[in-house]
mmCIF file of C-alpha atoms in Angstrom:
data_model
loop_
_atom_site.group_PDB
_atom_site.id
_atom_site.type_symbol
_atom_site.label_atom_id
_atom_site.label_comp_id
_atom_site.label_asym_id
_atom_site.label_seq_id
_atom_site.Cartn_x
_atom_site.Cartn_y
_atom_site.Cartn_z
ATOM 1 C CA MET A 1 -7.975 -14.473 -25.008
ATOM 2 C CA TYR A 2 -9.349 -11.691 -22.846
ATOM 3 C CA PRO A 3 -7.903 -8.727 -20.860
ATOM 4 C CA CYS A 4 -5.879 -9.320 -17.720
ATOM 5 C CA GLY A 5 -7.199 -7.753 -14.540
ATOM 6 C CA ASN A 6 -3.637 -7.004 -13.420
ATOM 7 C CA CYS A 7 -1.767 -5.585 -16.436
ATOM 8 C CA ARG A 8 -4.766 -5.072 -18.777
ATOM 9 C CA ALA A 9 -3.038 -6.952 -21.593
ATOM 10 C CA ALA A 10 -5.267 -9.139 -23.752
ATOM 11 C CA ALA A 11 -3.165 -12.172 -22.943
ATOM 12 C CA VAL A 12 -5.289 -14.346 -20.643
ATOM 13 C CA GLY A 13 -5.972 -17.816 -21.965
ATOM 14 C CA PRO A 14 -8.767 -20.212 -20.999
ATOM 15 C CA ASP A 15 -6.744 -21.440 -18.038
ATOM 16 C CA GLY A 16 -6.943 -18.011 -16.405
ATOM 17 C CA ARG A 17 -3.235 -17.178 -16.598
ATOM 18 C CA CYS A 18 -1.949 -13.976 -18.172
ATOM 19 C CA ALA A 19 0.923 -14.810 -20.502
ATOM 20 C CA ALA A 20 2.202 -11.217 -20.196
ATOM 21 C CA CYS A 21 2.559 -10.765 -16.429
ATOM 22 C CA GLY A 22 1.930 -14.270 -15.057
ATOM 23 C CA ALA A 23 -1.057 -13.230 -12.927
ATOM 24 C CA TYR A 24 -4.036 -15.527 -12.549
ATOM 25 C CA GLN A 25 -7.647 -14.506 -12.887
ATOM 26 C CA GLN A 26 -9.194 -16.670 -10.218
ATOM 27 C CA GLN A 27 -12.717 -16.212 -11.638
ATOM 28 C CA ALA A 28 -11.613 -16.712 -15.212
ATOM 29 C CA ALA A 29 -12.413 -20.395 -15.227
ATOM 30 C CA GLY A 30 -16.071 -19.626 -14.597
ATOM 31 C CA THR A 31 -16.435 -16.687 -16.978
ATOM 32 C CA ALA A 32 -14.137 -17.523 -19.869
ATOM 33 C CA PRO A 33 -15.497 -19.530 -22.802
ATOM 34 C CA GLY A 34 -14.916 -23.244 -22.710
ATOM 35 C CA PRO A 35 -14.653 -25.705 -19.840
ATOM 36 C CA ALA A 36 -12.607 -24.847 -16.790
ATOM 37 C CA PRO A 37 -9.257 -26.655 -16.790
ATOM 38 C CA ALA A 38 -8.966 -29.339 -14.169
ATOM 39 C CA TYR A 39 -6.056 -29.517 -11.785
ATOM 40 C CA PRO A 40 -3.729 -32.031 -13.465
ATOM 41 C CA TYR A 41 -2.870 -34.032 -10.357
ATOM 42 C CA ALA A 42 -6.255 -33.964 -8.664
ATOM 43 C CA PRO A 43 -6.789 -37.740 -8.774
ATOM 44 C CA ALA A 44 -3.538 -38.380 -6.898
ATOM 45 C CA MET A 45 -3.363 -35.376 -4.569
ATOM 46 C CA PRO A 46 -6.818 -33.826 -4.180
ATOM 47 C CA ALA A 47 -5.786 -31.737 -1.172
ATOM 48 C CA ALA A 48 -2.742 -30.120 -2.775
ATOM 49 C CA PRO A 49 -3.411 -26.351 -3.122
ATOM 50 C CA MET A 50 -1.732 -25.945 -6.509
ATOM 51 C CA PRO A 51 -2.205 -22.681 -8.423
ATOM 52 C CA VAL A 52 -4.907 -22.661 -11.070
ATOM 53 C CA GLY A 53 -3.666 -23.458 -14.549
ATOM 54 C CA GLY A 54 0.095 -23.469 -14.013
ATOM 55 C CA VAL A 55 2.978 -21.894 -12.133
ATOM 56 C CA ASP A 56 2.533 -18.702 -10.141
ATOM 57 C CA LEU A 57 4.921 -16.040 -11.419
ATOM 58 C CA ARG A 58 3.516 -13.030 -9.591
ATOM 59 C CA ARG A 59 6.312 -10.885 -8.188
ATOM 60 C CA GLY A 60 4.552 -9.011 -5.387
ATOM 61 C CA LEU A 61 5.369 -11.516 -2.657
ATOM 62 C CA ARG A 62 8.960 -11.847 -3.841
ATOM 63 C CA ILE A 63 9.459 -8.066 -3.798
ATOM 64 C CA ALA A 64 7.898 -7.785 -0.328
ATOM 65 C CA LEU A 65 10.203 -10.516 0.952
ATOM 66 C CA MET A 66 13.285 -8.840 -0.503
ATOM 67 C CA ILE A 67 12.305 -5.544 1.163
ATOM 68 C CA ALA A 68 11.740 -7.315 4.486
ATOM 69 C CA LEU A 69 15.125 -9.024 4.237
ATOM 70 C CA GLY A 70 16.784 -5.678 3.511
ATOM 71 C CA VAL A 71 15.153 -4.023 6.532
ATOM 72 C CA SER A 72 16.019 -6.989 8.743
ATOM 73 C CA THR A 73 19.653 -6.821 7.632
ATOM 74 C CA ALA A 74 19.770 -3.105 8.449
ATOM 75 C CA VAL A 75 18.419 -3.814 11.941
ATOM 76 C CA LEU A 76 21.078 -6.488 12.380
ATOM 77 C CA LEU A 77 23.709 -3.799 11.837
ATOM 78 C CA PHE A 78 22.223 -1.984 14.843
ATOM 79 C CA VAL A 79 22.329 -5.243 16.810
ATOM 80 C CA PHE A 80 26.001 -5.651 15.929
ATOM 81 C CA TRP A 81 26.701 -2.098 17.160
ATOM 82 C CA THR A 82 25.047 -2.863 20.519
ATOM 83 C CA ASP A 83 27.105 -6.071 20.773
ATOM 84 C CA THR A 84 30.234 -4.006 20.230
ATOM 85 C CA GLN A 85 29.217 -1.492 22.904
ATOM 86 C CA THR A 86 28.554 -4.317 25.342
ATOM 87 C CA ARG A 87 32.014 -5.763 24.775
ATOM 88 C CA VAL A 88 33.567 -2.309 25.323
ATOM 89 C CA ALA A 89 31.643 -1.838 28.589
ATOM 90 C CA ILE A 90 32.664 -5.270 29.865
ATOM 91 C CA GLN A 91 36.300 -4.630 29.001
ATOM 92 C CA ASP A 92 36.119 -1.309 30.857
ATOM 93 C CA MET A 93 34.851 -3.153 33.921
ATOM 94 C CA LEU A 94 37.723 -5.637 33.665
ATOM 95 C CA ASP A 95 40.264 -2.794 33.372
ATOM 96 C CA ASN A 96 38.881 -0.430 36.029
ATOM 97 C CA GLY A 97 36.964 -2.740 38.328
ATOM 98 C CA VAL A 98 33.354 -2.534 39.416
ATOM 99 C CA THR A 99 32.532 1.159 39.827
ATOM 100 C CA SER A 100 29.403 3.257 39.496
ATOM 101 C CA THR A 101 30.628 4.408 36.078
ATOM 102 C CA THR A 102 31.172 0.928 34.689
ATOM 103 C CA GLU A 103 27.850 -0.254 36.085
ATOM 104 C CA GLN A 104 26.066 2.696 34.434
ATOM 105 C CA ASP A 105 27.769 1.943 31.134
ATOM 106 C CA LEU A 106 26.600 -1.654 31.324
ATOM 107 C CA GLN A 107 23.037 -0.532 32.087
ATOM 108 C CA ASP A 108 23.068 1.850 29.104
ATOM 109 C CA THR A 109 24.363 -0.789 26.720
ATOM 110 C CA ASP A 110 21.857 -3.284 28.088
ATOM 111 C CA ALA A 111 19.007 -0.834 27.378
ATOM 112 C CA ALA A 112 20.253 -0.294 23.817
ATOM 113 C CA ALA A 113 20.606 -4.046 23.333
ATOM 114 C CA THR A 114 17.003 -4.539 24.518
ATOM 115 C CA ILE A 115 15.704 -2.045 21.935
ATOM 116 C CA ALA A 116 17.801 -3.696 19.226
ATOM 117 C CA GLY A 117 16.517 -7.113 20.265
ATOM 118 C CA VAL A 118 12.876 -6.032 19.992
ATOM 119 C CA LEU A 119 13.428 -4.502 16.549
ATOM 120 C CA ASN A 120 15.327 -7.585 15.456
ATOM 121 C CA PHE A 121 12.528 -9.882 16.623
ATOM 122 C CA VAL A 122 9.847 -7.894 14.776
ATOM 123 C CA THR A 123 11.745 -7.677 11.492
ATOM 124 C CA LEU A 124 12.899 -11.296 11.625
ATOM 125 C CA ALA A 125 9.338 -12.470 12.358
ATOM 126 C CA ALA A 126 8.004 -10.529 9.364
ATOM 127 C CA SER A 127 10.774 -11.867 7.137
ATOM 128 C CA ALA A 128 10.214 -15.429 8.362
ATOM 129 C CA ALA A 129 6.472 -15.263 7.642
ATOM 130 C CA LEU A 130 7.010 -13.913 4.128
ATOM 131 C CA TRP A 131 9.825 -16.403 3.555
ATOM 132 C CA ALA A 132 7.611 -19.378 4.495
ATOM 133 C CA VAL A 133 4.838 -18.260 2.127
ATOM 134 C CA TRP A 134 7.256 -17.507 -0.723
ATOM 135 C CA PHE A 135 9.192 -20.747 -0.232
ATOM 136 C CA ARG A 136 6.012 -22.790 -0.302
ATOM 137 C CA ARG A 137 4.953 -21.091 -3.520
ATOM 138 C CA ALA A 138 8.353 -21.855 -5.069
ATOM 139 C CA ARG A 139 7.919 -25.497 -4.020
ATOM 140 C CA ILE A 140 4.458 -25.633 -5.626
ATOM 141 C CA ASN A 141 5.874 -24.182 -8.848
ATOM 142 C CA ALA A 142 8.669 -26.745 -8.781
ATOM 143 C CA GLU A 143 6.070 -29.531 -8.586
ATOM 144 C CA PHE A 144 4.745 -28.400 -11.968
ATOM 145 C CA PHE A 145 8.231 -28.388 -13.463
ATOM 146 C CA ALA A 146 9.209 -31.835 -12.148
ATOM 147 C CA PRO A 147 6.226 -33.685 -10.666
ATOM 148 C CA GLY A 148 7.065 -36.536 -8.359
ATOM 149 C CA SER A 149 10.794 -35.798 -8.177
ATOM 150 C CA HIS A 150 10.800 -34.108 -4.770
ATOM 151 C CA ARG A 151 11.815 -35.800 -1.552
ATOM 152 C CA PHE A 152 9.365 -33.934 0.697
ATOM 153 C CA GLY A 153 5.716 -32.981 0.445
ATOM 154 C CA ILE A 154 4.556 -29.417 -0.077
ATOM 155 C CA GLY A 155 3.605 -29.004 3.575
ATOM 156 C CA TRP A 156 7.228 -29.410 4.591
ATOM 157 C CA ALA A 157 8.239 -26.384 2.488
ATOM 158 C CA ALA A 158 6.944 -24.157 5.270
ATOM 159 C CA GLY A 159 6.932 -26.529 8.224
ATOM 160 C CA ALA A 160 10.548 -27.697 7.935
ATOM 161 C CA TRP A 161 11.872 -24.248 8.902
ATOM 162 C CA PHE A 162 10.036 -24.294 12.240
ATOM 163 C CA THR A 163 10.583 -27.941 13.210
ATOM 164 C CA PRO A 164 13.413 -28.297 15.756
ATOM 165 C CA VAL A 165 16.472 -30.354 14.882
ATOM 166 C CA VAL A 166 15.391 -31.246 11.333
ATOM 167 C CA ASN A 167 15.440 -27.564 10.365
ATOM 168 C CA PHE A 168 19.211 -27.950 10.078
ATOM 169 C CA TRP A 169 18.962 -30.110 6.930
ATOM 170 C CA PHE A 170 15.356 -30.624 5.713
ATOM 171 C CA PRO A 171 15.033 -27.092 4.243
ATOM 172 C CA LYS A 172 18.334 -27.474 2.390
ATOM 173 C CA GLN A 173 17.173 -30.728 0.809
ATOM 174 C CA ILE A 174 13.897 -29.095 -0.182
ATOM 175 C CA VAL A 175 15.566 -26.080 -1.762
ATOM 176 C CA ASN A 176 18.025 -28.362 -3.575
ATOM 177 C CA ASP A 177 15.077 -30.140 -5.191
ATOM 178 C CA ILE A 178 13.430 -26.817 -6.056
ATOM 179 C CA TYR A 179 16.584 -25.543 -7.737
ATOM 180 C CA LYS A 180 17.010 -28.795 -9.660
ATOM 181 C CA ALA A 181 13.423 -28.636 -10.913
ATOM 182 C CA SER A 182 13.558 -24.930 -11.787
ATOM 183 C CA VAL A 183 16.520 -24.936 -14.180
ATOM 184 C CA LEU A 184 16.179 -25.497 -17.903
ATOM 185 C CA PRO A 185 16.463 -29.128 -19.048
ATOM 186 C CA GLY A 186 20.065 -30.118 -19.465
ATOM 187 C CA ALA A 187 21.356 -27.229 -17.351
ATOM 188 C CA ARG A 188 22.983 -27.624 -13.949
ATOM 189 C CA ALA A 189 21.424 -25.853 -11.001
ATOM 190 C CA PRO A 190 23.623 -22.967 -9.775
ATOM 191 C CA LYS A 191 24.477 -24.003 -6.228
ATOM 192 C CA GLY A 192 27.327 -21.629 -5.283
ATOM 193 C CA LEU A 193 25.150 -18.810 -3.951
ATOM 194 C CA LEU A 194 22.702 -21.258 -2.391
ATOM 195 C CA ASN A 195 25.419 -23.228 -0.553
ATOM 196 C CA ALA A 196 27.140 -20.063 0.686
ATOM 197 C CA TRP A 197 23.862 -18.732 2.085
ATOM 198 C CA TRP A 198 22.998 -22.012 3.812
ATOM 199 C CA THR A 199 26.488 -22.336 5.328
ATOM 200 C CA LEU A 200 26.365 -18.828 6.798
ATOM 201 C CA TRP A 201 22.797 -19.322 8.004
ATOM 202 C CA THR A 202 23.508 -22.547 9.886
ATOM 203 C CA ALA A 203 26.847 -21.266 11.240
ATOM 204 C CA SER A 204 25.095 -18.184 12.587
ATOM 205 C CA GLY A 205 22.499 -20.330 14.334
ATOM 206 C CA VAL A 206 25.154 -22.520 15.952
ATOM 207 C CA CYS A 207 27.126 -19.482 17.149
ATOM 208 C CA ALA A 208 23.979 -17.906 18.563
ATOM 209 C CA MET A 209 23.249 -21.046 20.602
ATOM 210 C CA VAL A 210 26.831 -21.162 21.899
ATOM 211 C CA SER A 211 26.636 -17.485 22.884
ATOM 212 C CA SER A 212 23.358 -18.034 24.721
ATOM 213 C CA VAL A 213 24.785 -20.954 26.701
ATOM 214 C CA LEU A 214 27.946 -19.019 27.658
ATOM 215 C CA SER A 215 25.985 -15.927 28.651
ATOM 216 C CA ALA A 216 23.429 -17.860 30.713
ATOM 217 C CA ALA A 217 26.121 -19.829 32.543
ATOM 218 C CA ALA A 218 28.220 -16.737 33.346
ATOM 219 C CA GLY A 219 25.160 -14.754 34.390
ATOM 220 C CA ALA A 220 24.042 -17.516 36.744
ATOM 221 C CA ARG A 221 27.459 -17.692 38.393
ATOM 222 C CA ILE A 222 27.633 -13.919 38.852
ATOM 223 C CA ALA A 223 24.120 -13.810 40.293
ATOM 224 C CA ALA A 224 24.981 -16.579 42.756
ATOM 225 C CA LYS A 225 28.334 -15.162 43.915
ATOM 226 C CA GLY A 226 27.830 -11.431 43.528
ATOM 227 C CA TYR A 227 30.830 -9.204 42.825
ATOM 228 C CA ASP A 228 32.717 -10.047 45.985
ATOM 229 C CA GLY A 229 33.936 -13.505 45.041
ATOM 230 C CA SER A 230 37.484 -14.116 43.975
ATOM 231 C CA SER A 231 36.380 -15.473 40.604
ATOM 232 C CA TRP A 232 34.272 -12.486 39.537
ATOM 233 C CA ARG A 233 36.849 -11.488 36.947
ATOM 234 C CA GLU A 234 36.709 -14.924 35.333
ATOM 235 C CA ASP A 235 32.919 -14.763 35.274
ATOM 236 C CA VAL A 236 32.912 -11.305 33.683
ATOM 237 C CA GLU A 237 35.506 -12.541 31.191
ATOM 238 C CA ALA A 238 33.079 -15.328 30.290
ATOM 239 C CA LEU A 239 30.409 -12.685 29.659
ATOM 240 C CA LYS A 240 32.804 -10.922 27.332
ATOM 241 C CA ASN A 241 33.470 -14.141 25.459
ATOM 242 C CA ALA A 242 29.730 -14.661 25.079
ATOM 243 C CA ALA A 243 29.416 -11.123 23.700
ATOM 244 C CA ASN A 244 32.218 -11.823 21.233
ATOM 245 C CA VAL A 245 30.514 -14.977 19.978
ATOM 246 C CA SER A 246 27.209 -13.111 19.759
ATOM 247 C CA ALA A 247 28.803 -10.349 17.676
ATOM 248 C CA PHE A 248 30.343 -12.934 15.353
ATOM 249 C CA SER A 249 26.972 -14.678 15.011
ATOM 250 C CA THR A 250 25.360 -11.355 14.095
ATOM 251 C CA LEU A 251 28.000 -10.716 11.436
ATOM 252 C CA LEU A 252 27.330 -14.137 9.928
ATOM 253 C CA LEU A 253 23.593 -13.460 9.994
ATOM 254 C CA ILE A 254 24.080 -10.116 8.236
ATOM 255 C CA ALA A 255 26.003 -11.831 5.454
ATOM 256 C CA ALA A 256 23.390 -14.597 5.311
ATOM 257 C CA GLY A 257 20.641 -11.981 5.025
ATOM 258 C CA VAL A 258 22.314 -10.375 2.022
ATOM 259 C CA LEU A 259 22.804 -13.773 0.378
ATOM 260 C CA ALA A 260 19.195 -14.771 1.162
ATOM 261 C CA LEU A 261 17.999 -11.709 -0.726
ATOM 262 C CA LEU A 262 20.124 -12.774 -3.706
ATOM 263 C CA VAL A 263 18.810 -16.362 -3.455
ATOM 264 C CA VAL A 264 15.218 -15.101 -3.638
ATOM 265 C CA ARG A 265 16.084 -13.058 -6.707
ATOM 266 C CA GLN A 266 17.980 -15.911 -8.360
ATOM 267 C CA LEU A 267 15.348 -18.588 -7.772
ATOM 268 C CA GLY A 268 12.573 -16.277 -8.941
ATOM 269 C CA GLY A 269 14.473 -15.636 -12.153
ATOM 270 C CA LEU A 270 15.109 -19.350 -12.674
ATOM 271 C CA GLN A 271 11.440 -20.202 -12.287
ATOM 272 C CA GLU A 272 10.364 -17.449 -14.661
ATOM 273 C CA GLN A 273 12.846 -18.709 -17.241
ATOM 274 C CA ARG A 274 11.775 -22.310 -16.743
ATOM 275 C CA ALA A 275 8.072 -21.450 -17.044
ATOM 276 C CA THR A 276 8.686 -19.500 -20.250
ATOM 277 C CA ALA A 277 10.423 -22.530 -21.758
ATOM 278 C CA GLY A 278 7.126 -24.409 -21.580
ATOM 279 C CA PRO A 279 6.193 -27.956 -20.613
ATOM 280 C CA ALA A 280 7.441 -29.376 -23.907
ATOM 281 C CA ALA A 281 11.009 -28.635 -22.818
ATOM 282 C CA ALA A 282 10.877 -31.032 -19.893
ATOM 283 C CA PRO A 283 13.156 -34.023 -20.459
ATOM 284 C CA GLY A 284 11.300 -37.298 -20.908
ATOM 285 C CA MET A 285 7.878 -35.604 -20.709
ATOM 286 C CA PRO A 286 5.612 -36.456 -23.659
ATOM 287 C CA ASP A 287 3.324 -33.843 -25.111
ATOM 288 C CA MET A 288 0.043 -33.338 -23.350
ATOM 289 C CA PRO A 289 -2.743 -34.998 -25.351
ATOM 290 C CA GLY A 290 -5.772 -33.033 -26.396
ATOM 291 C CA ALA A 291 -4.092 -29.761 -27.350
ATOM 292 C CA PRO A 292 -1.028 -28.807 -29.355
ATOM 293 C CA VAL A 293 1.898 -27.700 -27.203
ATOM 294 C CA HIS A 294 4.554 -25.817 -29.090
ATOM 295 C CA PRO A 295 8.162 -25.669 -27.848
ATOM 296 C CA GLY A 296 8.741 -22.457 -25.975
ATOM 297 C CA ALA A 297 5.099 -21.974 -25.018
ATOM 298 C CA PRO A 298 4.910 -20.822 -21.379
ATOM 299 C CA TYR A 299 3.004 -22.723 -18.743
ATOM 300 C CA GLY A 300 -0.622 -21.707 -18.961
ATOM 301 C CA ALA A 301 -0.227 -20.036 -22.365
ATOM 302 C CA PRO A 302 -2.705 -20.743 -25.185
ATOM 303 C CA GLY A 303 -2.138 -24.286 -26.406
ATOM 304 C CA TYR A 304 -1.099 -25.579 -22.964
ATOM 305 C CA ALA A 305 -3.790 -27.839 -21.570
ATOM 306 C CA PRO A 306 -3.031 -28.203 -17.860
ATOM 307 C CA GLY A 307 -6.125 -30.308 -17.310
ATOM 308 C CA GLN A 308 -4.887 -33.111 -19.517
ATOM 309 C CA GLN A 309 -3.116 -36.051 -17.992
ATOM 310 C CA GLN A 310 0.188 -37.297 -19.283
ATOM 311 C CA PRO A 311 0.489 -40.963 -20.199
ATOM 312 C CA GLY A 312 1.802 -42.622 -17.080
ATOM 313 C CA GLY A 313 0.822 -39.611 -14.977
ATOM 314 C CA PRO A 314 -0.645 -39.688 -11.493
ATOM 315 C CA ALA A 315 -4.024 -40.860 -12.776
ATOM 316 C CA ALA A 316 -2.579 -43.652 -14.906
ATOM 317 C CA GLY A 317 -0.217 -45.698 -12.789
ATOM 318 C CA TRP A 318 2.306 -42.984 -12.012
ATOM 319 C CA PRO A 319 5.485 -44.798 -10.899
ATOM 320 C CA HIS A 320 6.219 -42.288 -8.149
ATOM 321 C CA PRO A 321 4.213 -42.544 -4.918
ATOM 322 C CA PRO A 322 1.877 -39.585 -4.409
ATOM 323 C CA GLN A 323 3.031 -37.077 -1.842
ATOM 324 C CA ASN A 324 0.819 -35.874 0.928
ATOM 325 C CA PRO A 325 1.192 -32.072 0.996
ATOM 326 C CA TYR A 326 0.795 -32.159 4.765
ATOM 327 C CA GLY A 327 2.717 -35.384 5.291
ATOM 328 C CA SER A 328 5.252 -36.203 7.939
ATOM 329 C CA GLY A 329 8.306 -36.593 5.784
ATOM 330 C CA PRO A 330 9.513 -37.720 2.395
ATOM 331 C CA ALA A 331 7.159 -39.736 0.224
ATOM 332 C CA GLY A 332 7.222 -43.305 1.348
ATOM 333 C CA TYR A 333 9.019 -42.456 4.596
#
């Protein structure tokens, strides 16, 4: 045991993990007495960037992500206000006709909507980047809790969110596996919050696409006909409908943002609890040979030998096919 470089507690074992705060001393393996622990699944997945010695319980990334989600949700409230102002301006045009006043109102609301759109893009991009990194880390941790039980490789934990079409169901399958692996043995994964967040998230995306199609179609007709055609009112009404759908999509996204923040908090708590329970609590997992593992010992704590292979593990005829962390789909797909 030697002092932690993060919390200064004398709680760092030979694997380099601090049992007090969960931080890893990346140079500990070279400076601490005794041999450096080997990555337990190196023979099967040498390219997998697993954390040294056990699960990664550092909270900095999680806190940063929660802050980013909060800021992004606040910006979405501004976006919803601009959507409301746009609908009011369009309704005024329908009631009073095309006048200099109604045109000026539309230009003002369009300028406000542009500012809101830029802010929304910046905050959503920051949140998405942090989310991808955090989600991948959660997937890596889940591999330690339940090796070989996941349907997708580690690379998909980040890539699935940005792959068209499959991003409507691959991420949900991945997070389902993470939740299942992160709960205590014998406990059921809490899916209510997770399912509510995913439903709102996907519904918001569908509504946003519908709004974009309606707005583009109405805008193209108005640009082609001008304001002198007999159907201008119907075209402007279509713009209003697009604004209504856009406002509804924003409301759904606001709710999804709040639930996403709660999902990050919940999953982080589940993984901390699961890691504290120790590897001996895993159902059907025999004790690691070579070092005594006491029930309740956290991953990476003294007595946990992450470099030892389990009987029947990846290096000894593991029944599950190894997953390529940068593969193109589920193992064996």
